[in-house]
Short mmCIF file of C-alpha atoms in Angstrom, two decimals:
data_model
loop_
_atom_site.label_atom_id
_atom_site.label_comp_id
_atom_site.label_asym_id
_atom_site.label_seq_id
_atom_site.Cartn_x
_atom_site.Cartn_y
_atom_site.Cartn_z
CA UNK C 654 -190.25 -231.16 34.09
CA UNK C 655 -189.11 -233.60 36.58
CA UNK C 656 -185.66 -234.85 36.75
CA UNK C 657 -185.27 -237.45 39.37
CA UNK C 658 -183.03 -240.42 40.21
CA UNK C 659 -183.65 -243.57 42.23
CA UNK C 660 -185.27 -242.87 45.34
CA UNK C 661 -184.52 -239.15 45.17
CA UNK C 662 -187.98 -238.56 43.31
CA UNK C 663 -189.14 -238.35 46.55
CA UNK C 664 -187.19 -235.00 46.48
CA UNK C 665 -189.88 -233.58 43.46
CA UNK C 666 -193.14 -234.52 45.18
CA UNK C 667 -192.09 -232.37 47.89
CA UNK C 668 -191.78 -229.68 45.80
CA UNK C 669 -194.81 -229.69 44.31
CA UNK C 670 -196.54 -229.72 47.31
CA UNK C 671 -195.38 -226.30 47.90
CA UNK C 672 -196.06 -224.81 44.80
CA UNK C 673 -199.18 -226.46 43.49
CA UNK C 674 -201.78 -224.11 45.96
CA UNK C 675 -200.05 -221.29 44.97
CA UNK C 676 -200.50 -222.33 41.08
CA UNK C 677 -203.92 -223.31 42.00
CA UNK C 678 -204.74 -219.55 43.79
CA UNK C 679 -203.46 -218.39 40.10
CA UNK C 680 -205.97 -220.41 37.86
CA UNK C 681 -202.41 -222.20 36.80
CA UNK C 682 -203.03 -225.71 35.44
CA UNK C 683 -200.01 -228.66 34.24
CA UNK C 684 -200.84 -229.26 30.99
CA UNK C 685 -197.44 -230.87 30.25
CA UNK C 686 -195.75 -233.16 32.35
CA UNK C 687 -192.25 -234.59 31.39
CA UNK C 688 -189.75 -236.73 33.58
CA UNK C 689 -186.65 -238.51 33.05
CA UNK C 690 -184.94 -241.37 35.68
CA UNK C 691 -187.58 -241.63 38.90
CA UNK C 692 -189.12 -238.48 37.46
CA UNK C 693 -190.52 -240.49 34.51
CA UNK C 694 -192.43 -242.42 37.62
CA UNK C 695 -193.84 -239.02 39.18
CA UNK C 696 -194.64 -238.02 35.64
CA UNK C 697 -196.57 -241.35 35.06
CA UNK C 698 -198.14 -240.94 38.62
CA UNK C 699 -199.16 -237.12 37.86
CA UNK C 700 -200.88 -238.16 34.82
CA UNK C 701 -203.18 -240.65 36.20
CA UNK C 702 -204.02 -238.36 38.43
CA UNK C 703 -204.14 -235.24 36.28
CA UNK C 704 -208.32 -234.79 36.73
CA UNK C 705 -207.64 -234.33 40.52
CA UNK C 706 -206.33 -230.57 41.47
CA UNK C 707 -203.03 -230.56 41.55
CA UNK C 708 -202.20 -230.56 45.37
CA UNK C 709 -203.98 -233.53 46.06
CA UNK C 710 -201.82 -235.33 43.15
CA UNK C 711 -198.79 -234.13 44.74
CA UNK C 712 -200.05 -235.20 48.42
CA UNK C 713 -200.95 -238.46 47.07
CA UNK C 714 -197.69 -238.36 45.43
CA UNK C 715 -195.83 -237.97 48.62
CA UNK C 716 -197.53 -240.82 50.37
CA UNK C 717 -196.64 -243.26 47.62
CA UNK C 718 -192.84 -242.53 48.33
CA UNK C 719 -193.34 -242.73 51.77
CA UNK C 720 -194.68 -246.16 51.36
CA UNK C 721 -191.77 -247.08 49.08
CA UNK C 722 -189.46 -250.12 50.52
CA UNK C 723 -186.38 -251.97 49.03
CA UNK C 724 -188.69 -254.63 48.59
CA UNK C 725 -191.03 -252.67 46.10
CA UNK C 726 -188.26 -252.52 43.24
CA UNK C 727 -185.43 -254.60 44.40
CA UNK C 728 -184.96 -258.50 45.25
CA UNK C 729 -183.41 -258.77 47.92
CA UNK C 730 -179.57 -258.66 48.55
CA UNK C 731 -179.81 -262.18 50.51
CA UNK C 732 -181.97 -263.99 48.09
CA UNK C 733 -179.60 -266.89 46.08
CA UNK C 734 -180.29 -265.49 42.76
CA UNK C 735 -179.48 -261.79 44.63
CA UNK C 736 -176.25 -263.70 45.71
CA UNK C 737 -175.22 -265.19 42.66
CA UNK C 738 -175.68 -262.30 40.68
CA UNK C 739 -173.48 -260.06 42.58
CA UNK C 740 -170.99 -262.97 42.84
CA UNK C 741 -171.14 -262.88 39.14
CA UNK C 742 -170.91 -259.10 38.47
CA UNK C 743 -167.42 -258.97 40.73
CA UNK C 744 -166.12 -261.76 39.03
CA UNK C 745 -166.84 -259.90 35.98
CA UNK C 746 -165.22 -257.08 37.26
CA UNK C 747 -162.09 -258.48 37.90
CA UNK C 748 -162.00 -260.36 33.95
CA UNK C 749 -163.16 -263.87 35.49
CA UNK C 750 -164.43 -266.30 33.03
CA UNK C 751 -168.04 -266.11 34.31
CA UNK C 752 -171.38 -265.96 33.15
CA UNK C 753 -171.94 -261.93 32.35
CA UNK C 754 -174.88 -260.38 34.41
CA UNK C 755 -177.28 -257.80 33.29
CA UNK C 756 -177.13 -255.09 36.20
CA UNK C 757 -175.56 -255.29 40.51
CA UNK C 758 -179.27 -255.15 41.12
CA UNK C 759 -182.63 -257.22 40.46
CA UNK C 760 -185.45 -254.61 39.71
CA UNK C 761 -187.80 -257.57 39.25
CA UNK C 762 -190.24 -256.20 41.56
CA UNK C 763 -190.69 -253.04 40.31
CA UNK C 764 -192.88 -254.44 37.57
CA UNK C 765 -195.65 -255.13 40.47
CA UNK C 766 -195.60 -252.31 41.67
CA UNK C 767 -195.58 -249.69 39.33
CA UNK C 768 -198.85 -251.25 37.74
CA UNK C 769 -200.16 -251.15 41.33
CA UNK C 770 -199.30 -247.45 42.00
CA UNK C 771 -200.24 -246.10 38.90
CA UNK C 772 -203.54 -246.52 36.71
CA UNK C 773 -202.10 -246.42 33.50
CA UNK C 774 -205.46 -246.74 31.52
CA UNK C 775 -206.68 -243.37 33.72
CA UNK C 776 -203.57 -241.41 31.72
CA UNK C 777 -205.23 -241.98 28.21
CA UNK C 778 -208.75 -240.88 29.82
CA UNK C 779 -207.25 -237.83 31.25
CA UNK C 780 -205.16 -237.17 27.55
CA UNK C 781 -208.62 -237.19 25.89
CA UNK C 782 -210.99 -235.60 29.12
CA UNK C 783 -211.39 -232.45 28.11
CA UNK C 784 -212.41 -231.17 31.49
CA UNK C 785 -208.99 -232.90 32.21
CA UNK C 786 -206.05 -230.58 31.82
CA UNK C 787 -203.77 -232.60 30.83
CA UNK C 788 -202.40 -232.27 27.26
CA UNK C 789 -199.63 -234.54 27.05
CA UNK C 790 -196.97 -236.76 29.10
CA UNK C 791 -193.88 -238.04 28.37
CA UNK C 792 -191.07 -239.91 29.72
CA UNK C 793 -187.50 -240.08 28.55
CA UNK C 794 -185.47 -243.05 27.92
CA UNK C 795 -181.66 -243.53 26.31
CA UNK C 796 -181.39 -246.00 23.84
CA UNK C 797 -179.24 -248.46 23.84
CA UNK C 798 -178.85 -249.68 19.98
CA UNK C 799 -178.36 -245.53 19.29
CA UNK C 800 -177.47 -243.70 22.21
CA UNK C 801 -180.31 -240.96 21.80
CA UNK C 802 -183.02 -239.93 24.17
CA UNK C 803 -185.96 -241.28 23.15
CA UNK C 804 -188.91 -239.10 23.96
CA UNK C 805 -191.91 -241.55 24.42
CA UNK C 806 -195.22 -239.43 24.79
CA UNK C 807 -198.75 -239.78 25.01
CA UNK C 808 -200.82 -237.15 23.48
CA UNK C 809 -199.83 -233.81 21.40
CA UNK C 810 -198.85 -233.43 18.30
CA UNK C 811 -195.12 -235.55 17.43
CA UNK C 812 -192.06 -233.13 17.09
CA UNK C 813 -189.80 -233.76 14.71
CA UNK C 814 -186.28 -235.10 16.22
CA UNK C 815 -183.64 -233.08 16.95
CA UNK C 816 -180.63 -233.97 15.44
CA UNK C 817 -178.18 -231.49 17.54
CA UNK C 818 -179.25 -232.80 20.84
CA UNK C 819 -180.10 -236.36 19.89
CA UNK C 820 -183.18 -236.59 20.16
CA UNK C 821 -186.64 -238.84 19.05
CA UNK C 822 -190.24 -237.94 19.72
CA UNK C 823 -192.32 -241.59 20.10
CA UNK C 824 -195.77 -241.36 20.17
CA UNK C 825 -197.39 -244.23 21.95
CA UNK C 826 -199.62 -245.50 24.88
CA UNK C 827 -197.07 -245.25 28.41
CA UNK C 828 -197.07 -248.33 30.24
CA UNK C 829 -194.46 -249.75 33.04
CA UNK C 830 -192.14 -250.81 30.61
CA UNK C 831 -191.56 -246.88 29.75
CA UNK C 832 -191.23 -245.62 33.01
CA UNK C 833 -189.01 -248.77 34.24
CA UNK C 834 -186.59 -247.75 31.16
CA UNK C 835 -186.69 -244.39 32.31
CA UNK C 836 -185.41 -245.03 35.58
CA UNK C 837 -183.11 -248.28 34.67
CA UNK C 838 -179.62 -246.31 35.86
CA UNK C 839 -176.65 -248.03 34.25
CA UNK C 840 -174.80 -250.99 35.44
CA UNK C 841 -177.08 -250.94 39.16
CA UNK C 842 -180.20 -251.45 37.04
CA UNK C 843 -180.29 -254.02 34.64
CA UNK C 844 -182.05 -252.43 30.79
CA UNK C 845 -185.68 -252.57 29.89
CA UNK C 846 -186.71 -253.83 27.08
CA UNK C 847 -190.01 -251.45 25.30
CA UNK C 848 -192.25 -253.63 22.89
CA UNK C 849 -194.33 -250.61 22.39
CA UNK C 850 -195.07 -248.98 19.95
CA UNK C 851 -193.10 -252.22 17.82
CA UNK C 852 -190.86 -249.87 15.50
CA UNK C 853 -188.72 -249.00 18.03
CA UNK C 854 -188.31 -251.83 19.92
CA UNK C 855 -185.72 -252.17 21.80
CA UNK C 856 -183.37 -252.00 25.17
CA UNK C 857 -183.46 -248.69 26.90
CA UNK C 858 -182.16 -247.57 30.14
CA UNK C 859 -181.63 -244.37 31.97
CA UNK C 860 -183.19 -241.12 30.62
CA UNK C 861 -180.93 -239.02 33.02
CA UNK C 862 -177.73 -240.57 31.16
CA UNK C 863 -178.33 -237.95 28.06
CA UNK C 864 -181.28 -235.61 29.26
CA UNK C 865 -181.24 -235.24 32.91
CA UNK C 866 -183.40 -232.21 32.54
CA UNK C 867 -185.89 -232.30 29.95
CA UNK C 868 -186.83 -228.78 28.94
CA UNK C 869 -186.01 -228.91 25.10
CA UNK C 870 -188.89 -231.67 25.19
CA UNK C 871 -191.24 -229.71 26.92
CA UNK C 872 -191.03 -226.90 24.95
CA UNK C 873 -191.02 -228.78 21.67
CA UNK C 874 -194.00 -230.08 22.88
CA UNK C 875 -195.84 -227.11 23.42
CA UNK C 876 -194.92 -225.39 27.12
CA UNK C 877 -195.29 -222.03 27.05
CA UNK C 878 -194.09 -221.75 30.93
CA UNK C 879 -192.07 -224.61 32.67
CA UNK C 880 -191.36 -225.59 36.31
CA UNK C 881 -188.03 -227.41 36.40
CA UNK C 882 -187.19 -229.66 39.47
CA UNK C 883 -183.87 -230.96 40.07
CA UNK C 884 -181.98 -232.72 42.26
CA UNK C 885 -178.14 -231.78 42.32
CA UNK C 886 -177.45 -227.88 42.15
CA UNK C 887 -174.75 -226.35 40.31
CA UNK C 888 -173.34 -224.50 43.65
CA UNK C 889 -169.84 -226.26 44.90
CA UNK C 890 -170.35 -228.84 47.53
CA UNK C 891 -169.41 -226.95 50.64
CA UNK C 892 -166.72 -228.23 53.11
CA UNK C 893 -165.63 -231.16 51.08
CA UNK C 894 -162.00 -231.39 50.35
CA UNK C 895 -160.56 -234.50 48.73
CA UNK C 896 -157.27 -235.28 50.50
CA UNK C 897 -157.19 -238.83 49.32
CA UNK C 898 -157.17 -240.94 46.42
CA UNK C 899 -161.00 -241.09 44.92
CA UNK C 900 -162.39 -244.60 44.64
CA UNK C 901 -164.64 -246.16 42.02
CA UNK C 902 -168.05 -244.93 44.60
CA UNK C 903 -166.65 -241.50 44.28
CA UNK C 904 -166.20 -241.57 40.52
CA UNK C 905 -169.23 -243.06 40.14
CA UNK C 906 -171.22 -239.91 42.32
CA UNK C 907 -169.23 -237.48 40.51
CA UNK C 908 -170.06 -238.74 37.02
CA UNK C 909 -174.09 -238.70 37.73
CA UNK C 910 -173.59 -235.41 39.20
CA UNK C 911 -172.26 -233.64 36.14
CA UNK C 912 -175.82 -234.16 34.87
CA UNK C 913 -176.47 -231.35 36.95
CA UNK C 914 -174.31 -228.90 34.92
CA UNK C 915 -176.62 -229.67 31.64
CA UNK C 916 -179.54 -228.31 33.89
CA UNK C 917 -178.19 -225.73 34.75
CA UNK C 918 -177.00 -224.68 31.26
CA UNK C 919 -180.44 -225.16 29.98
CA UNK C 920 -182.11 -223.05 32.29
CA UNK C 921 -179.50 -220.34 31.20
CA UNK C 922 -180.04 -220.90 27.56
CA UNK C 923 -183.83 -220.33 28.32
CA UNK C 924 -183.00 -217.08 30.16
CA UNK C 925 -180.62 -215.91 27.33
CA UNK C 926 -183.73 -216.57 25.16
CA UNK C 927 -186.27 -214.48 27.29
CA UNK C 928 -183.63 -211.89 27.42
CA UNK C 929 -183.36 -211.79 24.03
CA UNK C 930 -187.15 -211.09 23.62
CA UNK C 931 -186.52 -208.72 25.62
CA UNK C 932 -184.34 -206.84 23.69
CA UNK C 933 -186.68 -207.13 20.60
CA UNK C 934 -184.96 -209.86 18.70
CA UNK C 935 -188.05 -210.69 16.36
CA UNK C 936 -186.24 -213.77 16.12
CA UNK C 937 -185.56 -215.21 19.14
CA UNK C 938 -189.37 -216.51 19.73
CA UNK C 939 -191.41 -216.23 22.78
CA UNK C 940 -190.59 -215.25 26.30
CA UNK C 941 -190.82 -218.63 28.23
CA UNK C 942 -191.78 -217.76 32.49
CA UNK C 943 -189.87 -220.37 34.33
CA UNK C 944 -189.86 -221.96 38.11
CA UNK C 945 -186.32 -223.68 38.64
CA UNK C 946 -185.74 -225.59 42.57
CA UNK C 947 -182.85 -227.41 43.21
CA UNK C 948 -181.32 -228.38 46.54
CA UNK C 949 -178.70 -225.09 48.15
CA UNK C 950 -175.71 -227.49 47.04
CA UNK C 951 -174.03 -230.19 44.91
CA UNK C 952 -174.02 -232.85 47.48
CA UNK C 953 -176.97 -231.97 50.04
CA UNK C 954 -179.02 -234.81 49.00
CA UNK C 955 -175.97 -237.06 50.05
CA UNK C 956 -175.21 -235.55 53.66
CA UNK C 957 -179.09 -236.18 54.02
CA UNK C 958 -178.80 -239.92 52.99
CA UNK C 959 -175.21 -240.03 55.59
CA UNK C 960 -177.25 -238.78 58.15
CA UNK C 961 -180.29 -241.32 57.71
CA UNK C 962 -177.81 -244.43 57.35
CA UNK C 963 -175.83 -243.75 60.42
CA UNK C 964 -178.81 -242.64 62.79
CA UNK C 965 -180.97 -246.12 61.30
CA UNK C 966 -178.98 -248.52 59.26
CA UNK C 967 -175.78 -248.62 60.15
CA UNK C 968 -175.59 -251.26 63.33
CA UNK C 969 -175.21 -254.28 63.78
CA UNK C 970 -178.84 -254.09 64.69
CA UNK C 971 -179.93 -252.49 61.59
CA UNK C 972 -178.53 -255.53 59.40
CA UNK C 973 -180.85 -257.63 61.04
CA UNK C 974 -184.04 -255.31 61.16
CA UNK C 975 -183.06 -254.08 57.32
CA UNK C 976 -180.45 -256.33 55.81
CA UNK C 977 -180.58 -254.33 52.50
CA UNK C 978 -180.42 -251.31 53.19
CA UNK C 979 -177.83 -251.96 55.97
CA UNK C 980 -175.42 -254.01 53.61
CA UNK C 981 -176.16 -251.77 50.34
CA UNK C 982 -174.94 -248.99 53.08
CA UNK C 983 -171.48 -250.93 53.47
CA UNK C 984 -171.24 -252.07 49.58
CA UNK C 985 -171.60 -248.41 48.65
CA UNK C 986 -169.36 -246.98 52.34
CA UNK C 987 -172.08 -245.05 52.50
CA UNK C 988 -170.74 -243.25 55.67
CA UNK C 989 -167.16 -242.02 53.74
CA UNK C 990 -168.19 -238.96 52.08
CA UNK C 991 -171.35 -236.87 51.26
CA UNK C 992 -170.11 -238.39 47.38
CA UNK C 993 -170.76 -242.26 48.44
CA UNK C 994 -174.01 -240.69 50.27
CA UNK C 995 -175.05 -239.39 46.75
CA UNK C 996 -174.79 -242.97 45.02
CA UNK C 997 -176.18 -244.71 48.13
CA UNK C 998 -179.11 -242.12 48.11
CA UNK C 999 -180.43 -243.15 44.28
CA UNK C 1000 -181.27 -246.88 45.85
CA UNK C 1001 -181.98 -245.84 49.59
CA UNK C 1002 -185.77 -246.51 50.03
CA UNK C 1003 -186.41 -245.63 53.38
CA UNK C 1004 -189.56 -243.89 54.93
CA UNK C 1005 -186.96 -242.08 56.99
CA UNK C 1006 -185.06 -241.03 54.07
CA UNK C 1007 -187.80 -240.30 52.36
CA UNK C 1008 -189.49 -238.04 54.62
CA UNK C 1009 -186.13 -235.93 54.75
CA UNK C 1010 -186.30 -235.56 50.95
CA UNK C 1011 -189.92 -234.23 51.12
CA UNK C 1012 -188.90 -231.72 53.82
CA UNK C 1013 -185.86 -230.56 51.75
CA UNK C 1014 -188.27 -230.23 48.37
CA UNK C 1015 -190.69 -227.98 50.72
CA UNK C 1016 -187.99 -226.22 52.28
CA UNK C 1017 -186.24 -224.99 48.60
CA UNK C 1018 -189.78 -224.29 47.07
CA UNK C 1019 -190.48 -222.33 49.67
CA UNK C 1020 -187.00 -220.35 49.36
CA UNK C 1021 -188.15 -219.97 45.53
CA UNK C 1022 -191.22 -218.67 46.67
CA UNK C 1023 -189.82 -216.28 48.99
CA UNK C 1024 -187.14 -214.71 46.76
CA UNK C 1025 -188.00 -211.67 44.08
CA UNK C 1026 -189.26 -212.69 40.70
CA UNK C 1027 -190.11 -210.87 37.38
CA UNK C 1028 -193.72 -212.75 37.40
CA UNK C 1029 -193.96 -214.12 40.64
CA UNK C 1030 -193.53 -217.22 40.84
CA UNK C 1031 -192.23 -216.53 37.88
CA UNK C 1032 -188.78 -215.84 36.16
CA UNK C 1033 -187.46 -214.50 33.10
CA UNK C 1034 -183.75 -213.80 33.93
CA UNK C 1035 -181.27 -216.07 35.33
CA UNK C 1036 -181.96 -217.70 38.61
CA UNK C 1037 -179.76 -216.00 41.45
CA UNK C 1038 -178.47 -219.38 42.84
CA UNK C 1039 -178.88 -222.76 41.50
#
C-alpha cells in the first residue's frame, strides 16, 4: 500500500528501491498494489509497469519524480488566470462578494502529464498477462456527494462495501481522472470529476482525507502479506515547542498529519490480529506478514523541505530562477517551522527536494531491513517504532 501526498510520493519510490531486490532474492512478487493521494500515482505507475521485475519499476519510478517540475501539475503562480484565481480565493476568504474559485491552485497540467508518464492501456494487459503478476490495482478517492472512500480497482473480484469504515469497492478501467482524484488535496487542489464507470459519477478529491493508509482495501482484496509505506510517523516531532500562537499554515500541517495516527492504528489492529492467531483464536482469520516504513519522526519530511527552500529557493535570486516555488515558499512561510515545511513539502516539486526524499525512503527501508523480524523482512507483532 502506498500512502503518499503531493510531491512526497517521491518518499515511496525510494523505498521500494530498497526492498524490491531483497523481495526479488525471495521469489516475492506485488500482486496487489493500492495507493491513496500521490500514492494512487505510484500505484498507477507500478501497474503499467508490473511485467518488468520489480526494481526496475521502482528505479524507473524514481526517475519520473526526479523529473517532476511545478510546471508538470501546476499553472503557474504568475500566469493571469494563476493571479486572478488566488485574488479570488482571498477575497473569498475574507467574505468578499466575489466569484467563488474551485481550489488556491490550477492542476491543469497534470492531465498531460500523467497520460504521458503512465501507459494506462499497459495496466489492463498486465491485469489479464498471466505471466504478469499483477492481480489487481486500485486507487482511493473521497467522495464528495457522500463522504466515503471510494475504492476504484481494476481487476479481482469486487468486495462488498464496508459500512463501518465507509467504504465502496468500484470496479472499472483506471485512467487519469482516478489517479488526479486521488491526489486532488482539499482546498489547494481544485476536485476531479470521474465519468467512469457512469454510476458513480461524480466529484472526488483526496483519498488521504478518509483512508490515508489503505490496508482494509488490500486485504479485502485479497493480500495475504502487505508492505505499508507512509509518510508521517507516529513518533513526536522532536525539538519543536510551540511558544506562539499557531497560524492557519500550522493548523493546516497539523490536521493532514493526524492521518498518520489512522496508520498507525491500522498496522496495530493487524498485529492484534496476527497475535490473535497466534494464540489459537479459530476466529480471528489468518496471520497477515507485514513490512511497515515510515520516516524516524512526525515532521522529518518538513525539516527536509526547510532545508531545500532555504539552501535553493529562498533569495531574491531564486524568485527569478524559480518564481513558484520561491513565492509558494513565502505564501506557505515555508522557513517558520518544520509544520509550514510539512504543507510546503506536499506542492514542492523540486529535483533537489526530491532527491532528499528518495535518500530518506532508502535510508528507513534500510533501518527496516536491518532491525529483527519474526519473518524477515517480515513482521507479525507490533513494529518497535513507527
Amino acid at each position: 500500500m502506498l500512502a503518499g501526498g503531493g510531491a512526497r510520493g517521491a518518499y515511496e519510490m525510494g523505498v521500494l528501491s530498497m526492498l524490491a531486490p531483497v523481495l526479488e532474492e525471495q521469489g516475492e512478487r506485488v500482486e496487489i498494489i493500492v495507493g491513496t493521494s500521490a500514492g494512487g500515482l505510484n500505484a498507477a505507475y507500478l501497474a503499467a509497469n508490473a511485467h518488468l521485475p520489480l526494481s526496475e519499476a521502482a528505479a524507473g519510478g524514481m526517475e519520473v519524480w526526479r523529473g517532476l517540475r511545478y510546471r508538470h501539475a501546476m499553472r503557474s503562480l504568475l500566469s493571469p488566470a494563476s493571479l486572478s484565481r488566488l485574488v479570488h480565493f482571498f477575497a473569498t476568504c475574507l467574505g468578499l462578494p466575489v466569484r467563488r474559485v474551485a481550489s488556491l491552485l490550477d492542476t491543469a497540467p497534470l492531465r498531460k502529464t500523467l497520460n504521458r508518464l503512465i501507459d494506462f492501456e499497459r495496466i489492463a494487459d498486465n491485469v489479464a498477462d498471466q505471466a504478469s503478476p499483477l492481480r489487481s490495482v486500485s486507487v482511493v478517492a473521497t467522495s464528495y456527494e457522500t463522504g466515503r472512500s471510494i475504492v476504484f480497482h481494476h481487476g479481482g473480484d469486487t468486495p462488498p462495501a464496508n459500512e463501518e469504515r465507509a467504504i465502496d469497492y468500484v470496479a472499472t478501467h483506471l485512467d487519469e481522472a482516478h489517479v488526479r482524484a486521488s491526489a486532488a488535496i482539499p482546498v489547494i487542489f481544485p476536485g476531479v470529476e470521474v465519468t467512469g464507470p457512469s454510476s458513480w459519477w461524480g466529484w472526488y478529491g483526496d483519498g488521504g482525507a478518509r483512508l490515508n493508509a489503505p490496508l482494509n482495501p488490500a486485504l479485502a482484496l485479497g493480500a495475504e502479506r502487505v508492505i505499508v509505506i507512509g509518510l508521517n510517523s507516529s513518533v513526536a516531532a522532536k525539538d519543536l515547542s510551540v511558544t506562539t500562537r499557531p497560524d492557519l499554515f500550522d493548523g493546516a500541517s497539523s490536521l493532514l498529519s493526524v492521518l498518520a495516527d489512522q496508520l498507525t492504528a491500522d498496522v496495530a489492529t493487524l498485529t492484534t490480529i496476527n497475535e490473535a492467531v497466534e494464540h489459537g483464536n479459530e476466529g480471528a482469520g489468518s496471520r497477515i506478514p507485514y513490512i511497515f516504513v515510515v520516516p524516524s519522526d512526525r515532521l522529518k519530511i518538513g525539516r527536509i523541505a526547510i532545508d531545500v527552500y532555504q539552501r535553493h529557493y529562498k533569495s531574491i535570486r531564486a524568485i527569478l530562477r524559480s518564481p513558484n516555488l520561491a513565492l509558494l515558499g513565502r505564501i506557505t512561510d515555508a522557513a517558520r517551522n518544520p509544520r509550514h515545511g510539512e504543507l510546503y513539502s506536499y506542492l514542492f516539486l523540486a529535483r533537489e527536494f526530491m532527491d532528499e526524499l528518495i535518500e530518506l525512503g532508502r535510508t528507513d527501508a534500510q533501518r527496516w531491513l536491518d532491525s529483527e523480524h519474526d519473518e524477515w523482512p517480515w513482521r507479525l507483532g507490533r513494529p518497535t517504532e513507527t
